[in-house]
PDB file of C-alpha atoms in Angstrom:
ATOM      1  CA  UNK A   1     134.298  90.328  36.147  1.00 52.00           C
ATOM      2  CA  UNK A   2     136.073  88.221  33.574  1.00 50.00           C
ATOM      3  CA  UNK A   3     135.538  86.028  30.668  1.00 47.00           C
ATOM      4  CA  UNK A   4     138.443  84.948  29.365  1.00 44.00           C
ATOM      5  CA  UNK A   5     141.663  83.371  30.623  1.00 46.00           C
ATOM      6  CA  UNK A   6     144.216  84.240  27.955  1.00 43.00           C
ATOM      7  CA  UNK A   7     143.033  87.786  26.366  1.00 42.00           C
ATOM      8  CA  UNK A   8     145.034  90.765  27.288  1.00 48.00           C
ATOM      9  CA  UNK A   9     143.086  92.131  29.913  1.00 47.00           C
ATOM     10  CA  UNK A  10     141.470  94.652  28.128  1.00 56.00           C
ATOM     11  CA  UNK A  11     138.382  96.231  30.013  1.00 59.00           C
ATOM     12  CA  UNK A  12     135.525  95.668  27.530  1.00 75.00           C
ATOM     13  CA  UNK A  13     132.520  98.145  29.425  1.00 86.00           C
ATOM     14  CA  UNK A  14     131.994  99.793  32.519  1.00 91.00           C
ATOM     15  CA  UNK A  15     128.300  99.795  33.947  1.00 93.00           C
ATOM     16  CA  UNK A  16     126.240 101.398  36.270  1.00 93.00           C
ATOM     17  CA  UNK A  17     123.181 100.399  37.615  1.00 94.00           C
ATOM     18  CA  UNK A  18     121.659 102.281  40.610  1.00 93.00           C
ATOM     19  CA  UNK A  19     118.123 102.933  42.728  1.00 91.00           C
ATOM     20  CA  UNK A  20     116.517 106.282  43.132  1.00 84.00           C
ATOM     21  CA  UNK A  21     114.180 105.132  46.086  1.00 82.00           C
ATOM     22  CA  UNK A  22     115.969 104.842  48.992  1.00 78.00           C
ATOM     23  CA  UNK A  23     114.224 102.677  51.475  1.00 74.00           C
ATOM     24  CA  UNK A  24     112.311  99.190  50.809  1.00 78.00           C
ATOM     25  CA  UNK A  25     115.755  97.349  51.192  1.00 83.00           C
ATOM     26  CA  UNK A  26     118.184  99.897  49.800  1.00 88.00           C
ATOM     27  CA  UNK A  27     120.384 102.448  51.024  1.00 87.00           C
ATOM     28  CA  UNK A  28     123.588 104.060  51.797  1.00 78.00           C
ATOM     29  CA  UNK A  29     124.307 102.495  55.510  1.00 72.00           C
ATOM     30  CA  UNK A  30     126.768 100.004  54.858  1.00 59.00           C
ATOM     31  CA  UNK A  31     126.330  98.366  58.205  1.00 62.00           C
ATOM     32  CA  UNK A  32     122.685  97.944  58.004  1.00 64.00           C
ATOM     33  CA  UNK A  33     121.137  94.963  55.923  1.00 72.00           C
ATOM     34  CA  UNK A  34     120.401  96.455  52.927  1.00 82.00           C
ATOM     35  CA  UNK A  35     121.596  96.338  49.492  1.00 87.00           C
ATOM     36  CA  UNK A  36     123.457  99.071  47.928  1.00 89.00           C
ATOM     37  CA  UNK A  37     121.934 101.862  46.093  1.00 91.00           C
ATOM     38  CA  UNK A  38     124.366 101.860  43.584  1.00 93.00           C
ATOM     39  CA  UNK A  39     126.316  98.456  41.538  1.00 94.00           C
ATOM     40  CA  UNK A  40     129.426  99.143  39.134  1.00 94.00           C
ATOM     41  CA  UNK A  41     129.619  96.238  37.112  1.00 94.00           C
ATOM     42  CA  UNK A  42     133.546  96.724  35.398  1.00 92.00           C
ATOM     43  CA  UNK A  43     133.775  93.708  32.914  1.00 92.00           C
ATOM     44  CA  UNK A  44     137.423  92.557  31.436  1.00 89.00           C
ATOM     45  CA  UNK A  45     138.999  90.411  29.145  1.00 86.00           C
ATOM     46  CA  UNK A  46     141.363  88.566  31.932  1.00 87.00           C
ATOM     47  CA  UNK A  47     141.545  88.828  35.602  1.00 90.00           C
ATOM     48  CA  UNK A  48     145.291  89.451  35.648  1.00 89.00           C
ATOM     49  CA  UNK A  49     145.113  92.619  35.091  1.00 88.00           C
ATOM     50  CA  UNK A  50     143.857  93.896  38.605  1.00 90.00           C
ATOM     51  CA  UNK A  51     147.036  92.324  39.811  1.00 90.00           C
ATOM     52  CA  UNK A  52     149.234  93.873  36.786  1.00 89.00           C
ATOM     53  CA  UNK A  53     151.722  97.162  38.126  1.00 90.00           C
ATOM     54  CA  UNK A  54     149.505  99.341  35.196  1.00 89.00           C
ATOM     55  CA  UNK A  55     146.518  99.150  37.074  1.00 88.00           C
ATOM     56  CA  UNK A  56     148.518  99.396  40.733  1.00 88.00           C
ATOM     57  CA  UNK A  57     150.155 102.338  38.879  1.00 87.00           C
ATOM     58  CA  UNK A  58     146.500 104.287  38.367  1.00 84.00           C
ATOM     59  CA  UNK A  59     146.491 106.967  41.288  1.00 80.00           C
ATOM     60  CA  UNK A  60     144.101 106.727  43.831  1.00 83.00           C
ATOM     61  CA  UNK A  61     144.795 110.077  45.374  1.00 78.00           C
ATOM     62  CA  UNK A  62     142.671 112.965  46.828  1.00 77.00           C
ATOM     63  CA  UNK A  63     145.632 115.377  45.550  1.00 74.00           C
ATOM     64  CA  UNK A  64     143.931 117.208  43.003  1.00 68.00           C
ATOM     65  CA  UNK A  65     145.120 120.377  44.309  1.00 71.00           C
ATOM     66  CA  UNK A  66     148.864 118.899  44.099  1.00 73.00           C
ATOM     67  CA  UNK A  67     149.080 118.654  40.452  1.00 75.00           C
ATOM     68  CA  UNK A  68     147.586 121.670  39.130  1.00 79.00           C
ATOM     69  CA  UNK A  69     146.229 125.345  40.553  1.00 83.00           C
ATOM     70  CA  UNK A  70     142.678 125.218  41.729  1.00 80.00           C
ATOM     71  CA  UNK A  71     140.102 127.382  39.952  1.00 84.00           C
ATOM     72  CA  UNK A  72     137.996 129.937  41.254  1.00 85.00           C
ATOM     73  CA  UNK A  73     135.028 127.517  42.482  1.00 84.00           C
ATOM     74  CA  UNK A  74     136.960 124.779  43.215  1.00 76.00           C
ATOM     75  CA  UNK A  75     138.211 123.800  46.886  1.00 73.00           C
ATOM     76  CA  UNK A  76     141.221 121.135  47.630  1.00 71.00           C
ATOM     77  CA  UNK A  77     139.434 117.254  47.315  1.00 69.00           C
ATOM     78  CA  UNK A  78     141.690 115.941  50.335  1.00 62.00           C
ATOM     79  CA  UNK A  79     140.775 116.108  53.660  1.00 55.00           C
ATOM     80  CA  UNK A  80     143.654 114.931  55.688  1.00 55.00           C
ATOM     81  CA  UNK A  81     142.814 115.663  59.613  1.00 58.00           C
ATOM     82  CA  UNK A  82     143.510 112.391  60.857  1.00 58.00           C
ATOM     83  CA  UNK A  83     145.428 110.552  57.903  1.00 57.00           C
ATOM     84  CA  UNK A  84     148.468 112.881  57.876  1.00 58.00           C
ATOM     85  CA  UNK A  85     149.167 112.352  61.714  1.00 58.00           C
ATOM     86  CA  UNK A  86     149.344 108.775  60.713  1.00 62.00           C
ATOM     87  CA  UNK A  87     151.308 109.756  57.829  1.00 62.00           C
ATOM     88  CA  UNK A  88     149.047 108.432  55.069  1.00 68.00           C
ATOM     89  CA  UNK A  89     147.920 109.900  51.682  1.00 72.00           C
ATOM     90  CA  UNK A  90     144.350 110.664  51.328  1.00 74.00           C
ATOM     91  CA  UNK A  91     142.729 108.303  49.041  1.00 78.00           C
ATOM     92  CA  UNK A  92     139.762 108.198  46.798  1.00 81.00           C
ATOM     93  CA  UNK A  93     138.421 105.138  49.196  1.00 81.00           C
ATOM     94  CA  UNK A  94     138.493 107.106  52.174  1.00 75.00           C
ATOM     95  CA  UNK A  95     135.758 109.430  50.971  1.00 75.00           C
ATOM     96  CA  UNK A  96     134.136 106.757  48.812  1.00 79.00           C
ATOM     97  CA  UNK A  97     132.165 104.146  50.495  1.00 80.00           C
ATOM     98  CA  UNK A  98     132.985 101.456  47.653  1.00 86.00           C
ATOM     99  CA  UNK A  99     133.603  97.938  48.135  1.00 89.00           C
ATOM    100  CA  UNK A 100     134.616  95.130  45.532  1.00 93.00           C
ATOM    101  CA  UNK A 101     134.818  91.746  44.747  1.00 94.00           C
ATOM    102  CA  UNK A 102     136.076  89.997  41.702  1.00 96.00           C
ATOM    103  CA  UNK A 103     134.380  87.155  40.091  1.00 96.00           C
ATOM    104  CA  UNK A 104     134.956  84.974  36.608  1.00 96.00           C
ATOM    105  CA  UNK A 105     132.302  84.176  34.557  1.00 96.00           C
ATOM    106  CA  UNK A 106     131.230  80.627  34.321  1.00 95.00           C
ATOM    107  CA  UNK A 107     129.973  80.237  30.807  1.00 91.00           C
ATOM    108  CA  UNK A 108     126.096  78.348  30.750  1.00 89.00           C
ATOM    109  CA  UNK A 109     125.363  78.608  26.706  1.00 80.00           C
ATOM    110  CA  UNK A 110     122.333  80.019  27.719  1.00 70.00           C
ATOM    111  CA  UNK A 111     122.298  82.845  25.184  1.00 85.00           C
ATOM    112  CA  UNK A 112     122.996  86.261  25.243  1.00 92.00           C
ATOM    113  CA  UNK A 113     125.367  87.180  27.774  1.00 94.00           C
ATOM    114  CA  UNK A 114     125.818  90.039  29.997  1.00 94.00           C
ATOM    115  CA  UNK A 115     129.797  89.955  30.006  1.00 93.00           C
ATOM    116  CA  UNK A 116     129.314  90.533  26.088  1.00 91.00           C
ATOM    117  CA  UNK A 117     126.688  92.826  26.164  1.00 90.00           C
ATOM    118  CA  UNK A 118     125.439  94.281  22.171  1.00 89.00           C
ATOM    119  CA  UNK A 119     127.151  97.430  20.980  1.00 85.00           C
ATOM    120  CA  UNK A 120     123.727  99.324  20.654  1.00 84.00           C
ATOM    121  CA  UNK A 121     123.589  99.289  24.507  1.00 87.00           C
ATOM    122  CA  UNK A 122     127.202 101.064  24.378  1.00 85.00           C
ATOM    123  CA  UNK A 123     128.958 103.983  24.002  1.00 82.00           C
ATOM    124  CA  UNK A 124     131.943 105.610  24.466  1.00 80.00           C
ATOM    125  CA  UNK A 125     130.224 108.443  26.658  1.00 72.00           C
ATOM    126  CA  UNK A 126     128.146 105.912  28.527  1.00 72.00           C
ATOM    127  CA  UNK A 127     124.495 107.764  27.306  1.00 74.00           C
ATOM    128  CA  UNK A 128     121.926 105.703  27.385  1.00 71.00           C
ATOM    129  CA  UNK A 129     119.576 105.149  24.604  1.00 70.00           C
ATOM    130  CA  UNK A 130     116.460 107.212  25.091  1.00 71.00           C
ATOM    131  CA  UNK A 131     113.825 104.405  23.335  1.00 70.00           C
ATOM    132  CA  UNK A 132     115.322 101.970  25.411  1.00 80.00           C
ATOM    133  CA  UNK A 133     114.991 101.009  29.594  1.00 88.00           C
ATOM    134  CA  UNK A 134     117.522  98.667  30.746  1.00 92.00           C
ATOM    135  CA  UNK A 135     117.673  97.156  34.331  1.00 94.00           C
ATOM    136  CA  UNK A 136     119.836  94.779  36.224  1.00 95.00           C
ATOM    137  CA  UNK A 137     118.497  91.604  37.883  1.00 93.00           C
ATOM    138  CA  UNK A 138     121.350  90.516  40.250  1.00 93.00           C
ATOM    139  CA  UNK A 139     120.909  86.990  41.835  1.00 90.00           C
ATOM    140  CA  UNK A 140     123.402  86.100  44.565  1.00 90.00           C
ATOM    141  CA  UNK A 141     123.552  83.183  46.263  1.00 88.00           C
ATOM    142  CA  UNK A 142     125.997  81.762  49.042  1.00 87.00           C
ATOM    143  CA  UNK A 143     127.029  78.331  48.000  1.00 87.00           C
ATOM    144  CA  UNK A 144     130.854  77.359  47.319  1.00 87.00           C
ATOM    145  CA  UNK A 145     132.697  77.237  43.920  1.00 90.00           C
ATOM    146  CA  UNK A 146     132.219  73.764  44.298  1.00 89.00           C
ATOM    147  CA  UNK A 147     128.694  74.082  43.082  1.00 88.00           C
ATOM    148  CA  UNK A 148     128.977  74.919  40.108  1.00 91.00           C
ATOM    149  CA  UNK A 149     126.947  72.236  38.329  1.00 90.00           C
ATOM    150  CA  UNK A 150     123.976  73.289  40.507  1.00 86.00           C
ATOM    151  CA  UNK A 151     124.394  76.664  39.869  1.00 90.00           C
ATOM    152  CA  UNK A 152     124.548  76.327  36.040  1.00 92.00           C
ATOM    153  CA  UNK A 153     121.218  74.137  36.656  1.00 87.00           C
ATOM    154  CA  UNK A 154     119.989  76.780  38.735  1.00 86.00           C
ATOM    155  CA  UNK A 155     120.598  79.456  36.292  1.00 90.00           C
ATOM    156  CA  UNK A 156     118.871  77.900  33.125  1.00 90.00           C
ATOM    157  CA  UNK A 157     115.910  77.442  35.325  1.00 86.00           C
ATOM    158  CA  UNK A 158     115.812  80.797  36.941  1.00 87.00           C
ATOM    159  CA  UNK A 159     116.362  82.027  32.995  1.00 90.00           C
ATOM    160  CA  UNK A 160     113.603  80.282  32.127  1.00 89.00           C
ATOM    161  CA  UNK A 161     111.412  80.974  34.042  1.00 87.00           C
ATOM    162  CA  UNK A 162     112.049  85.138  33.923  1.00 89.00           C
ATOM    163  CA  UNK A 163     111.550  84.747  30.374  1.00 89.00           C
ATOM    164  CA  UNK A 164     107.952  83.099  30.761  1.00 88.00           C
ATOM    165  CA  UNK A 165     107.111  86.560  33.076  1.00 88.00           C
ATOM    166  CA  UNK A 166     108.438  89.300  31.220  1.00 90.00           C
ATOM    167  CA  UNK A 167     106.790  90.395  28.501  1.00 90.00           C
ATOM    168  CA  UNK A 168     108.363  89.020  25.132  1.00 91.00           C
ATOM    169  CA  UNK A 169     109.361  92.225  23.613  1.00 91.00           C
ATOM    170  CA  UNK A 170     111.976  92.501  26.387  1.00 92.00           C
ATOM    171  CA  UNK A 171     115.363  91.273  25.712  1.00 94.00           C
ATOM    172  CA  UNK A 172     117.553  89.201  28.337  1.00 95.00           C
ATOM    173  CA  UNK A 173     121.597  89.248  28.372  1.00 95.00           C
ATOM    174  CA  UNK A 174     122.699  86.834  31.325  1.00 96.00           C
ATOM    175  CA  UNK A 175     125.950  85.193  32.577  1.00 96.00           C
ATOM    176  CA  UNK A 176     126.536  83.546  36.082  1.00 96.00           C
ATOM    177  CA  UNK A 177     129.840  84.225  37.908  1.00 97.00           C
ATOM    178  CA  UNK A 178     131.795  82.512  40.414  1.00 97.00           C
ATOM    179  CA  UNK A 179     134.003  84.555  43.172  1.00 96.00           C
ATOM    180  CA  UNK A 180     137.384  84.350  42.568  1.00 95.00           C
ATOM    181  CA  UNK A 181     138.780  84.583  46.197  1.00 92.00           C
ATOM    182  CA  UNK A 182     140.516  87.089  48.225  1.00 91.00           C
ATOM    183  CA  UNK A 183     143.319  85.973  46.392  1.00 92.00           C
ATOM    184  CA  UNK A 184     142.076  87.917  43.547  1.00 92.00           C
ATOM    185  CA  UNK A 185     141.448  91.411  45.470  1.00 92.00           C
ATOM    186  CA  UNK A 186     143.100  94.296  43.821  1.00 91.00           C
ATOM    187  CA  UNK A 187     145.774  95.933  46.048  1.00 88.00           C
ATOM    188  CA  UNK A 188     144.149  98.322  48.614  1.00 85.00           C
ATOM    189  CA  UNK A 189     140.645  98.029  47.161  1.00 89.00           C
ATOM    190  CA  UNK A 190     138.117  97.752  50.410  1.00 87.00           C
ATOM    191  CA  UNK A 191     136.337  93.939  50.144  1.00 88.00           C
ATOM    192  CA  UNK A 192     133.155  93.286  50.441  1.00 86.00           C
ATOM    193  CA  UNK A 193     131.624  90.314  51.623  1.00 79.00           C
ATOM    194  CA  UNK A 194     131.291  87.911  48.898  1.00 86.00           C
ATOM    195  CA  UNK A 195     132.337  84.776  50.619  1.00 80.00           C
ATOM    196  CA  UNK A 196     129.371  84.697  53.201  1.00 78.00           C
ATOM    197  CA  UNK A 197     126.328  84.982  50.904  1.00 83.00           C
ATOM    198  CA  UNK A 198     127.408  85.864  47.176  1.00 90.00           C
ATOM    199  CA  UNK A 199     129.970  82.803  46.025  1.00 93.00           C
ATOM    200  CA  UNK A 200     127.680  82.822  43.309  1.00 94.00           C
ATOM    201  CA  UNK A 201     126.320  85.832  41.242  1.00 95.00           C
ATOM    202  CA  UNK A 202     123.692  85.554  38.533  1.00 94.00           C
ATOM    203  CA  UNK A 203     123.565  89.170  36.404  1.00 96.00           C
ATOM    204  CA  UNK A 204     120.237  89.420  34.167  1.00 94.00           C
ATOM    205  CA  UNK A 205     120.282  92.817  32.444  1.00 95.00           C
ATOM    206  CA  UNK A 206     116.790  93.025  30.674  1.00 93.00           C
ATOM    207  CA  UNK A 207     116.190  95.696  27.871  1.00 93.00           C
ATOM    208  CA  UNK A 208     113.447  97.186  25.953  1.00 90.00           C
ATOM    209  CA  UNK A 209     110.949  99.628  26.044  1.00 88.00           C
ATOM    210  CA  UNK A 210     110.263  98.483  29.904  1.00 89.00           C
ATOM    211  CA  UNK A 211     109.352 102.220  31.298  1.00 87.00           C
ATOM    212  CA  UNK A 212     109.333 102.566  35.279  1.00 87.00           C
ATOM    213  CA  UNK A 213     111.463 100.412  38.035  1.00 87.00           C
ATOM    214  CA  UNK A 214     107.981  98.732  39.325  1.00 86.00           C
ATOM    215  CA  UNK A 215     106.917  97.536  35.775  1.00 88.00           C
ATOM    216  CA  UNK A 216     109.812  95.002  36.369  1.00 88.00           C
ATOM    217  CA  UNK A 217     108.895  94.320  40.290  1.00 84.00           C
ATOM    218  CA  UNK A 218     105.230  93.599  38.925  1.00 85.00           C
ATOM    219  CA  UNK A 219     106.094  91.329  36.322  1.00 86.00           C
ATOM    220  CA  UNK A 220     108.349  89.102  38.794  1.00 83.00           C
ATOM    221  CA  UNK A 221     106.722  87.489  41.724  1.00 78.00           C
ATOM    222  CA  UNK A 222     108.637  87.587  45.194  1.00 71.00           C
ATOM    223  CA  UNK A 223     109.760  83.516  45.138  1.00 74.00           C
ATOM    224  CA  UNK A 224     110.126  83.175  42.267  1.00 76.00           C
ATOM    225  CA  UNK A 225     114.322  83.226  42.434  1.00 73.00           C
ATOM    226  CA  UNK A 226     113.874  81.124  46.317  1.00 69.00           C
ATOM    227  CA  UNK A 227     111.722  78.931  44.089  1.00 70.00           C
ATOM    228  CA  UNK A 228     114.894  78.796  42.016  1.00 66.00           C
ATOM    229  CA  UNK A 229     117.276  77.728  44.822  1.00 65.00           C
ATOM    230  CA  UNK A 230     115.208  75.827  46.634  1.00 63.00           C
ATOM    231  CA  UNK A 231     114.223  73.274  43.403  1.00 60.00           C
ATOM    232  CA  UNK A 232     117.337  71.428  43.533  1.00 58.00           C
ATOM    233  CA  UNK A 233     116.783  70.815  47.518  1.00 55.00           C
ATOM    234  CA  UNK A 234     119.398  74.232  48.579  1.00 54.00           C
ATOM    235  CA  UNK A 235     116.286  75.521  50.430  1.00 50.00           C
ATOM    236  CA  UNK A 236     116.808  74.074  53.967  1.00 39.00           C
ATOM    237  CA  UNK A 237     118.895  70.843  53.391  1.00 42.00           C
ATOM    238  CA  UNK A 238     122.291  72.051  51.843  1.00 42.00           C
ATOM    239  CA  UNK A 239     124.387  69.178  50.406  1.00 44.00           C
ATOM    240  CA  UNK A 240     127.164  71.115  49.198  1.00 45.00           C
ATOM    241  CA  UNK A 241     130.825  71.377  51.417  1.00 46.00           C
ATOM    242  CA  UNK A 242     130.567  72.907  54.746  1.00 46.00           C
ATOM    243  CA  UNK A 243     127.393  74.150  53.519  1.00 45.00           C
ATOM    244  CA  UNK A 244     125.403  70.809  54.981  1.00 44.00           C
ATOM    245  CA  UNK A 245     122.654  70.862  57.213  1.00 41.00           C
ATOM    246  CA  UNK A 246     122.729  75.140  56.572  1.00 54.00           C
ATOM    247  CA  UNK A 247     119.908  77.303  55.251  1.00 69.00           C
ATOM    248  CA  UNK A 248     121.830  78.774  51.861  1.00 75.00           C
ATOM    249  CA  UNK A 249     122.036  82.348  51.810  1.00 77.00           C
ATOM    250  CA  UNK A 250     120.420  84.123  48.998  1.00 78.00           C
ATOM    251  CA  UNK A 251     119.028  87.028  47.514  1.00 82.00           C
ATOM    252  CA  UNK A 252     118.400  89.416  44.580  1.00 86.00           C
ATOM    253  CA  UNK A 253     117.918  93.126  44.013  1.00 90.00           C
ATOM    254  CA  UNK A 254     116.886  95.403  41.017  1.00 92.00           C
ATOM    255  CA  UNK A 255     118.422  98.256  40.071  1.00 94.00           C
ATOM    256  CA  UNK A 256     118.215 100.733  36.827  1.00 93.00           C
ATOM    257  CA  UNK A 257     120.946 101.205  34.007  1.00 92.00           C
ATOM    258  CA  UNK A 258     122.079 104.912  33.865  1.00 89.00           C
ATOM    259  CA  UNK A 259     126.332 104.446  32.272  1.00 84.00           C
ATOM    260  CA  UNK A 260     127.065 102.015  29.649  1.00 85.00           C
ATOM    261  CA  UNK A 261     129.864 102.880  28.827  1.00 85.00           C
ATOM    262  CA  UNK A 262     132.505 100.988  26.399  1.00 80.00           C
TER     263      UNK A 262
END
């Protein structure tokens, strides 16, 4: 995820949010229709450079036990039945059921932002602080680029609104993001899906002395982001490109903070 256009494409934080109750719409089967149990959220300074030879030049490979000699616990991290008849180097994706997309922040002026997120919620280790509970409110929705004066719209509203339900000791840090394209896909980096349902992604990161996962599922009634869609007529009309006459695909998940790292 990117802000600007023009900064050296220095990665600013990496963040991980995750779910500890699999079931109720999570899990690990990536072929069934749930949402993931873990999100990496990697934010930089400029797109370019997932398509720089520096970042093509970080090795993927399972070949620990190539560059140094295993200790007494440890085993070799490549397994290479089937990839070395076809003559291919085990990779870190082959084990790792990860799947990316790259998106560019859109900027609203709606406050504090989640691509800028404040250094207290950082640190170079990626501990959390223990006073505070942080959680990630992601928002996707499956409209083109094209809509991104509706989204913006959509955004404020669905801001507003969160704000009005949580309590008001807890802080909000949000920024919406457009999908850059398969155009933008780092080399060899497994895609997921964005085009069909998450054009659009709307990343709420709410802080404060929160406590459990369902304290935030109580506070936030069901419709309420459908409510947000649907208020601009996206609901079962769709005036937007190809997207006419369709039923706009949408949804949202919650998921804790557990690395925040700078």
């Amino acid at each position: 995820m990117s802000a600007g256009q023009h900064s050296n494409g220095k990665v600013t934080s990496c963040l991980r949010f995750a779910r500890s109750d699999e079931g109720n719409g999570y899990g690990h089967n990536p072929e069934g229709d749930t949402k993931p149990m873990f999100v990496y959220a990697c934010l930089v300074d400029n797109l370019d450079v997932l398509k720089s030879k520096a970042y093509d030049d970080v090795s993927r490979a399972l070949n620990l036990e190539t560059t140094r000699k295993l200790g007494e616990d440890e085993c070799p991290v490549g397994y290479s039945e089937g990839l070395e008849q076809e003559g291919k180097e085990p990779m870190v994706f082959d084990i790792v059921d990860a799947k990316f997309a790259v998106y560019e922040e859109i900027p609203t002026g709606g406050g504090p932002t989640f691509q800028n997120l404040p250094p207290d919620l950082l640190s170079p280790l990626g501990t959390m602080l223990a006073t505070l509970s942080t959680y990630l409110i992601a928002v996707n929705v499956g409209l083109p680029a094209s809509a991104g004066d509706d989204m913006k719209k959509i955004s404020e509203m669905l801001l507003g609104r969160l704000r009005k339900l949580l309590p008001a000791y807890i802080k909000t840090y949000s920024s919406l993001y457009c999908w850059k394209g398969k155009e933008a896909q780092p080399k060899d980096h497994p895609f997921t899906d964005a085009e069909k349902n998450a054009g659009w992604m709307f990343m709420i990161c709410v802080s404060g002395a929160i406590g459990p996962i369902s304290n935030v599922t109580e506070w936030l009634p069901k419709d309420v982001f459908d409510r947000a869609v649907s208020s601009l007529g996206y609901g079962v009309d769709v005036q937007v490109g190809e997207m006419v006459g369709q039923d706009v695909p949408r949804g949202y998940g919650i998921w804790e903070g557990n690395i925040f790292m700078r």
